[in-house]
GROMACS .gro file of C-alpha atoms in nm:
model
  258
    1UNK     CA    1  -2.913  13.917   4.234
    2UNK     CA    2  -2.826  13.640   4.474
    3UNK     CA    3  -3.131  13.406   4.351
    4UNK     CA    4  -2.991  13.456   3.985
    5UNK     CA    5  -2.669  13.307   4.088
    6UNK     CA    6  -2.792  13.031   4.297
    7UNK     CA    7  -3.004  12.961   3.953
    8UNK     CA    8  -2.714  13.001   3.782
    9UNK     CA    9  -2.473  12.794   4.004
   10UNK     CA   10  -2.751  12.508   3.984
   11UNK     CA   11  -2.760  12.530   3.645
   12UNK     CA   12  -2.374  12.461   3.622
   13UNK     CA   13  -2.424  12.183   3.828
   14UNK     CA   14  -2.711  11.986   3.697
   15UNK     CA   15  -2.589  11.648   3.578
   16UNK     CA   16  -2.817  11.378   3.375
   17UNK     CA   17  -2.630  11.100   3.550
   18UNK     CA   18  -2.670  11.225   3.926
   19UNK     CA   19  -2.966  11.269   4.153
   20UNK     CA   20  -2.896  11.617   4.221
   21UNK     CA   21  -3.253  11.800   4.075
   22UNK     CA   22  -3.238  12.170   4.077
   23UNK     CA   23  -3.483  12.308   4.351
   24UNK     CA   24  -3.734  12.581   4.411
   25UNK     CA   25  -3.578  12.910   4.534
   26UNK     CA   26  -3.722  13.136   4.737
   27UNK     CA   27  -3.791  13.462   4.570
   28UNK     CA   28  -4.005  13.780   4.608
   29UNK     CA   29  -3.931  13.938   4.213
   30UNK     CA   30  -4.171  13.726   4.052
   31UNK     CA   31  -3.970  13.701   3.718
   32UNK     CA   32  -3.714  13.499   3.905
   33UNK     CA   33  -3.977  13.288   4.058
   34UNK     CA   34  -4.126  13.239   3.672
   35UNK     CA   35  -3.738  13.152   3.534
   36UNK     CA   36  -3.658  12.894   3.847
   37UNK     CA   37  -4.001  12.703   3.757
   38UNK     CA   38  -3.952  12.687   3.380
   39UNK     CA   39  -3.566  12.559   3.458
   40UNK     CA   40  -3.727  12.301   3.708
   41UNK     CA   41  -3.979  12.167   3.440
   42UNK     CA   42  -3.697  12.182   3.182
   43UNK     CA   43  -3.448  12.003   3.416
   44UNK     CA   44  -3.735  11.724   3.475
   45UNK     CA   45  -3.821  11.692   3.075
   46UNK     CA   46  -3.442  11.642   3.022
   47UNK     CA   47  -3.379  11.353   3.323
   48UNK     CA   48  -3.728  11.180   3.185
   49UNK     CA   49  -3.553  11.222   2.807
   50UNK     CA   50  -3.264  11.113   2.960
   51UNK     CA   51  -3.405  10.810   3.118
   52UNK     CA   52  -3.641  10.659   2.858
   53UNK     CA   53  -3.348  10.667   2.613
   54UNK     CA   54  -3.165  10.457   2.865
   55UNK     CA   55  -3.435  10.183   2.869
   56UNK     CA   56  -3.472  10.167   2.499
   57UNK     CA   57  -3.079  10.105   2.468
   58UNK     CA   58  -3.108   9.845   2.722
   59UNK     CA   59  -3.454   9.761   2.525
   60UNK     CA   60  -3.274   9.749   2.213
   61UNK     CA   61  -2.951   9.547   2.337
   62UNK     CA   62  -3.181   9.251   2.477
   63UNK     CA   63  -3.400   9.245   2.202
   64UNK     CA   64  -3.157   9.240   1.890
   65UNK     CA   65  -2.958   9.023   2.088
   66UNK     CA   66  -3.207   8.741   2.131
   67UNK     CA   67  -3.277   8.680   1.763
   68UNK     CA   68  -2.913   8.654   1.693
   69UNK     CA   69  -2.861   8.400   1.951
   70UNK     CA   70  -3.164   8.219   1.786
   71UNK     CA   71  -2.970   8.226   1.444
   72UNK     CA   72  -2.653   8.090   1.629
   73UNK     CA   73  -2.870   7.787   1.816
   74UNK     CA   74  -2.998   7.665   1.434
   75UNK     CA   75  -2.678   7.688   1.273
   76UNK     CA   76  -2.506   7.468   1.617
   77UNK     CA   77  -2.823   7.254   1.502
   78UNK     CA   78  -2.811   7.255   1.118
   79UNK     CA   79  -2.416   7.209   1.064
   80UNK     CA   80  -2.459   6.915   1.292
   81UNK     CA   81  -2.713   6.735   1.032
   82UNK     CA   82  -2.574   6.381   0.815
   83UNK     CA   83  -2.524   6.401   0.472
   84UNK     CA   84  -2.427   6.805   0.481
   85UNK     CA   85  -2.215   6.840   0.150
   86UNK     CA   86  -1.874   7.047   0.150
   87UNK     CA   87  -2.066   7.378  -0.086
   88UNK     CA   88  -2.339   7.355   0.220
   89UNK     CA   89  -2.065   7.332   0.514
   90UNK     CA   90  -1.885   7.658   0.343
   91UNK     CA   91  -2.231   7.837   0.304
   92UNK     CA   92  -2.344   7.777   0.660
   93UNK     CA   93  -1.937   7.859   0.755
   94UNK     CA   94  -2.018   8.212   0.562
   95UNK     CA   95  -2.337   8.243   0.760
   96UNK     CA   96  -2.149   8.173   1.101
   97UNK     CA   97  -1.936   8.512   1.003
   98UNK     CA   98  -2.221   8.707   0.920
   99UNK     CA   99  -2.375   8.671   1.225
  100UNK     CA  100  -2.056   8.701   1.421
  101UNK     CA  101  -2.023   9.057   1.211
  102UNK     CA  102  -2.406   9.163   1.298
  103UNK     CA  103  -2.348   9.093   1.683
  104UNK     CA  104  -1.986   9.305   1.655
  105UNK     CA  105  -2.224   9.530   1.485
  106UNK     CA  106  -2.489   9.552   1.722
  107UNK     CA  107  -2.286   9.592   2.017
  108UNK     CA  108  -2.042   9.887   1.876
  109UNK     CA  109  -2.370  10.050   1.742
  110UNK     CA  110  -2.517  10.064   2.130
  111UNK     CA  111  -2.212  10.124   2.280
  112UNK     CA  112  -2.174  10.376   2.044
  113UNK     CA  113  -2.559  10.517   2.164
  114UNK     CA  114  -2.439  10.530   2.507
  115UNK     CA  115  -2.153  10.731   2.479
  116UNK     CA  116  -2.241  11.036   2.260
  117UNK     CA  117  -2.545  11.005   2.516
  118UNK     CA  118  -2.311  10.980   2.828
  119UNK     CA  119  -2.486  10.680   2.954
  120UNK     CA  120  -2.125  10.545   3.061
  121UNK     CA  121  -2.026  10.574   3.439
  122UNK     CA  122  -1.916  10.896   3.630
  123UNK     CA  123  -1.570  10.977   3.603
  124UNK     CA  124  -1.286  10.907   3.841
  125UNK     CA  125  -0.956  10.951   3.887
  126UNK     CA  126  -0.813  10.719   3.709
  127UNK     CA  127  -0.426  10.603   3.663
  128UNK     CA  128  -0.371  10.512   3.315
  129UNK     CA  129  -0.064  10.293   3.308
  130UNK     CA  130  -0.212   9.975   3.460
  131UNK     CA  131  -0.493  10.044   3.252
  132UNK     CA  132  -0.301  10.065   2.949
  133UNK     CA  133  -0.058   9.760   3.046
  134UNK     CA  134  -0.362   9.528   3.082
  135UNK     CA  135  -0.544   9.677   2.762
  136UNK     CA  136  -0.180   9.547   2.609
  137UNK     CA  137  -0.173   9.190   2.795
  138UNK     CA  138  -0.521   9.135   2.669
  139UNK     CA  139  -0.411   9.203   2.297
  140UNK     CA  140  -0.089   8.969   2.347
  141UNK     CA  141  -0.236   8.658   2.156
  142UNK     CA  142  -0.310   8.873   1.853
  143UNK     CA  143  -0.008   9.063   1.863
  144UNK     CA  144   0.203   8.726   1.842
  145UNK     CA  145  -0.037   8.567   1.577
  146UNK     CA  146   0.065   8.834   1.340
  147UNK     CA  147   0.429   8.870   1.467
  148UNK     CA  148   0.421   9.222   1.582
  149UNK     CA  149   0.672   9.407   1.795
  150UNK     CA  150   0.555   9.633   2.086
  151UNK     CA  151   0.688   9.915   2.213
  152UNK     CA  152   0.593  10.087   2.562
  153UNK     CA  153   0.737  10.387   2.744
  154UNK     CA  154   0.450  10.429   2.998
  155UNK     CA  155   0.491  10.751   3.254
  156UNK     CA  156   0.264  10.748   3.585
  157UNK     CA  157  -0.028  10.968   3.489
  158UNK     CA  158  -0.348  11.012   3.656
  159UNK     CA  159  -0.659  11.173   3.455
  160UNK     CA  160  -1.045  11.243   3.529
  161UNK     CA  161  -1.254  10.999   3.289
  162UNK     CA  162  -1.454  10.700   3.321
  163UNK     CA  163  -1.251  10.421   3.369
  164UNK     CA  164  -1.500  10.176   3.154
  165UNK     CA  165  -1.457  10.453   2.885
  166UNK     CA  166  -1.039  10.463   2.909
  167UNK     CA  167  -1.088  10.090   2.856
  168UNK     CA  168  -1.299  10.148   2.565
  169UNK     CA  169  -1.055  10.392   2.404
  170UNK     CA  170  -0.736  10.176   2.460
  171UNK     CA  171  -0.899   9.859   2.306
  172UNK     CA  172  -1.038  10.039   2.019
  173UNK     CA  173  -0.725  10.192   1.935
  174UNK     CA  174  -0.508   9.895   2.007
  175UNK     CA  175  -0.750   9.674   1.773
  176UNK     CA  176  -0.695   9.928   1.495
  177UNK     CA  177  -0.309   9.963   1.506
  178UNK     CA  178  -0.329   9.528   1.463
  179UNK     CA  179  -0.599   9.494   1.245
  180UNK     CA  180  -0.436   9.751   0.993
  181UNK     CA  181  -0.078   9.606   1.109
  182UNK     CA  182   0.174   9.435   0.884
  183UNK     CA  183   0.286   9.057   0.962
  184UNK     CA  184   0.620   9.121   1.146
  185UNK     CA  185   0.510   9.501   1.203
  186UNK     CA  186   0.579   9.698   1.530
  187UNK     CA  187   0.332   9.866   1.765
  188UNK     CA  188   0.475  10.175   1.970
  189UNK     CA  189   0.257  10.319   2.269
  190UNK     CA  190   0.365  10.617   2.426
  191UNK     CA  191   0.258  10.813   2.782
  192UNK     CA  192   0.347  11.106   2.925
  193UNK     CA  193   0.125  11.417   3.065
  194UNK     CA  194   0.078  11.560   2.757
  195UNK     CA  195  -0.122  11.251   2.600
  196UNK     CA  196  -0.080  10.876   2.480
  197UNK     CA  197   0.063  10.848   2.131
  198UNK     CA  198   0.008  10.509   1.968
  199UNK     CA  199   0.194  10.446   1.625
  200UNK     CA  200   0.221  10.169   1.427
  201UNK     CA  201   0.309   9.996   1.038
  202UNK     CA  202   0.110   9.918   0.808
  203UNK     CA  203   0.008  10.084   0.454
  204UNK     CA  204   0.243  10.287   0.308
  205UNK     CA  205   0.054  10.541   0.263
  206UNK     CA  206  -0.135  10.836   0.492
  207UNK     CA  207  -0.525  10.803   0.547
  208UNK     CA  208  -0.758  11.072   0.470
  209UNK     CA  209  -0.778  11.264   0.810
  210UNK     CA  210  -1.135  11.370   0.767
  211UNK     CA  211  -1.276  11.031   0.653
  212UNK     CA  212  -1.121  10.775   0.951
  213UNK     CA  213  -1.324  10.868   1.241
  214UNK     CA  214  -1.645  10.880   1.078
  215UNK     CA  215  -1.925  10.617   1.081
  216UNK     CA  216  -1.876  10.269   0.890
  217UNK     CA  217  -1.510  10.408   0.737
  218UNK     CA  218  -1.273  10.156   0.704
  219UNK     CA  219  -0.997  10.058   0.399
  220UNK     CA  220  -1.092   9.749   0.156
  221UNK     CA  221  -1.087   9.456   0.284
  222UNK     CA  222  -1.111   9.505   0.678
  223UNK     CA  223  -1.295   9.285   0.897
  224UNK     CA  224  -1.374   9.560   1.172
  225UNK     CA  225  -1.773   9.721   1.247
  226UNK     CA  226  -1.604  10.061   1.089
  227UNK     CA  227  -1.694  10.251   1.444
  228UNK     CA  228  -1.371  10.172   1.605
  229UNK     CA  229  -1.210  10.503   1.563
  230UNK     CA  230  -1.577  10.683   1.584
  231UNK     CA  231  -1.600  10.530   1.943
  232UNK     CA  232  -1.230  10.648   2.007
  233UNK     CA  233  -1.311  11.014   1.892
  234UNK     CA  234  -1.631  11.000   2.069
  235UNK     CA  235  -1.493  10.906   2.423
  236UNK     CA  236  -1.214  11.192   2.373
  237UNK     CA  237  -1.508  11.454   2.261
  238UNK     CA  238  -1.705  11.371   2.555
  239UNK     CA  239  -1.399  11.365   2.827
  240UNK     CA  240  -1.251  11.719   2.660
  241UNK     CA  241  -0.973  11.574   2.512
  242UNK     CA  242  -0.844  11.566   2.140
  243UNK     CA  243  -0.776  11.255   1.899
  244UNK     CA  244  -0.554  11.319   1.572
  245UNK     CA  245  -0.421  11.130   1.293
  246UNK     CA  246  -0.094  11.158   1.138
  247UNK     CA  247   0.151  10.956   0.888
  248UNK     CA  248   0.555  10.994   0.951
  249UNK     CA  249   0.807  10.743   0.934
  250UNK     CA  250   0.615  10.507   0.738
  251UNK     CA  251   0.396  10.485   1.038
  252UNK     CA  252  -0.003  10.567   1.152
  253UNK     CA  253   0.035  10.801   1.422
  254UNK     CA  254  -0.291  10.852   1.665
  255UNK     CA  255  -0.212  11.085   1.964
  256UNK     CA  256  -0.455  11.151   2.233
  257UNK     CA  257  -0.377  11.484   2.385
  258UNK     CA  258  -0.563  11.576   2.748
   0.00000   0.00000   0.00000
């Protein structure tokens, strides 16, 4: 029984990001022997999986990329031409945002790809405050373009994650509580060891819980890819944690609990 569990305590620790690969054990029962080779060959199938959906992201990211920079170069070219009438400067203006929308696209699509495939970093230990408090000082321009109010009551807490993906998660959910914001609205962020709780104005009424963290959802009118929130839930699936919605107070409540 003690090659099962050194299978099984192998097993348990067999990581896609890591260069731990689970090795041959030494065994006389000959269906042991049979299991630890199939788990070997499985282990090796997964890591090659693992890796050649790594390139094509990276693949993917250079080559969409390049085109789009392409379209950018022409329009820095073609909006620079004499004789360009005002209807043709507000076409090629409209074309300057649709590109700016496909690479916003592009890059929350991929990002997307590489974290329900945990292609982000290990995790850490990682103090969430300063995190936070930067994620905050980043947003300051946009929070005083559009006259909002924030709020912090910040507590010293440490958590296991990826540091790149807390990052991720703050900005995503800070860029949703000011896109969806009122002029003159407020922003309250709140951390403590039971999770960070982020509310803020805005519509008057609740969103549909089971619609706002799917794919491409997003309310009339909004500028964003429509994957902020999916990003958000994803990096809170992957790390074991929970994201929820709720509507009190005539505000959007999103709480992450650990």
């Amino acid at each position: 029984m003690e090659t099962f569990y050194d299978m099984l305590h192998q097993i348990k620790l067999f990581n896609l990001t890591d260069k731990n690969n689970i090795t041959n054990l030494q065994t006389s029962i000959t269906e042991f022997k049979d299991m630890n080779q199939e788990i070997m060959a499985m282990s090796d199938r997964v890591r090659q999986d693992y890796d050649e959906l790594k390139r094509f992201v990276e693949n993917a990211s250079h080559e969409l990329m390049t085109p789009i920079a392409v379209m950018n170069s022409k329009l820095d070219t073609l909006i620079q031409t004499n004789g360009l009438t005002q209807k043709q400067g507000e076409l090629i203006s409209d074309v300057y945002n649709t590109v700016a929308k496909l690479t916003r696209l592009n890059k929350a699509m991929l990002l997307l790809t590489k974290i329900e495939n945990r292609l982000i970093d290990e995790s850490e230990q990682v103090l969430i405050k300063p995190v936070a408090e930067a994620a905050v000082n980043e947003f300051q321009e946009l929070f005083t373009n559009k006259g909002l109010t924030i709020g912090l009551n910040l507590s010293a807490v440490d958590i296991k994650m990826s540091k790149v993906s807390l990052e991720i998660l703050l900005s995503n959910l800070l860029a949703n509580a000011v896109r969806h914001n009122n002029y003159g609205g407020d922003i309250n962020i709140t951390l403590n060891n039971e999770g960070l709780v982020i509310q803020n104005t805005g519509s008057p009424e609740a969103l549909e819980p089971a619609e706002i963290f799917q794919r491409f959802y997003k309310s009339a009118g909004s500028e964003g890819s429509g994957l902020g929130l999916t990003l958000a839930k994803q990096i809170c699936t992957n790390h074991g944690f929970t994201l929820a919605y709720g509507f009190a107070g005539n505000r959007h409540i999103f709480t992450v609990g650990f």
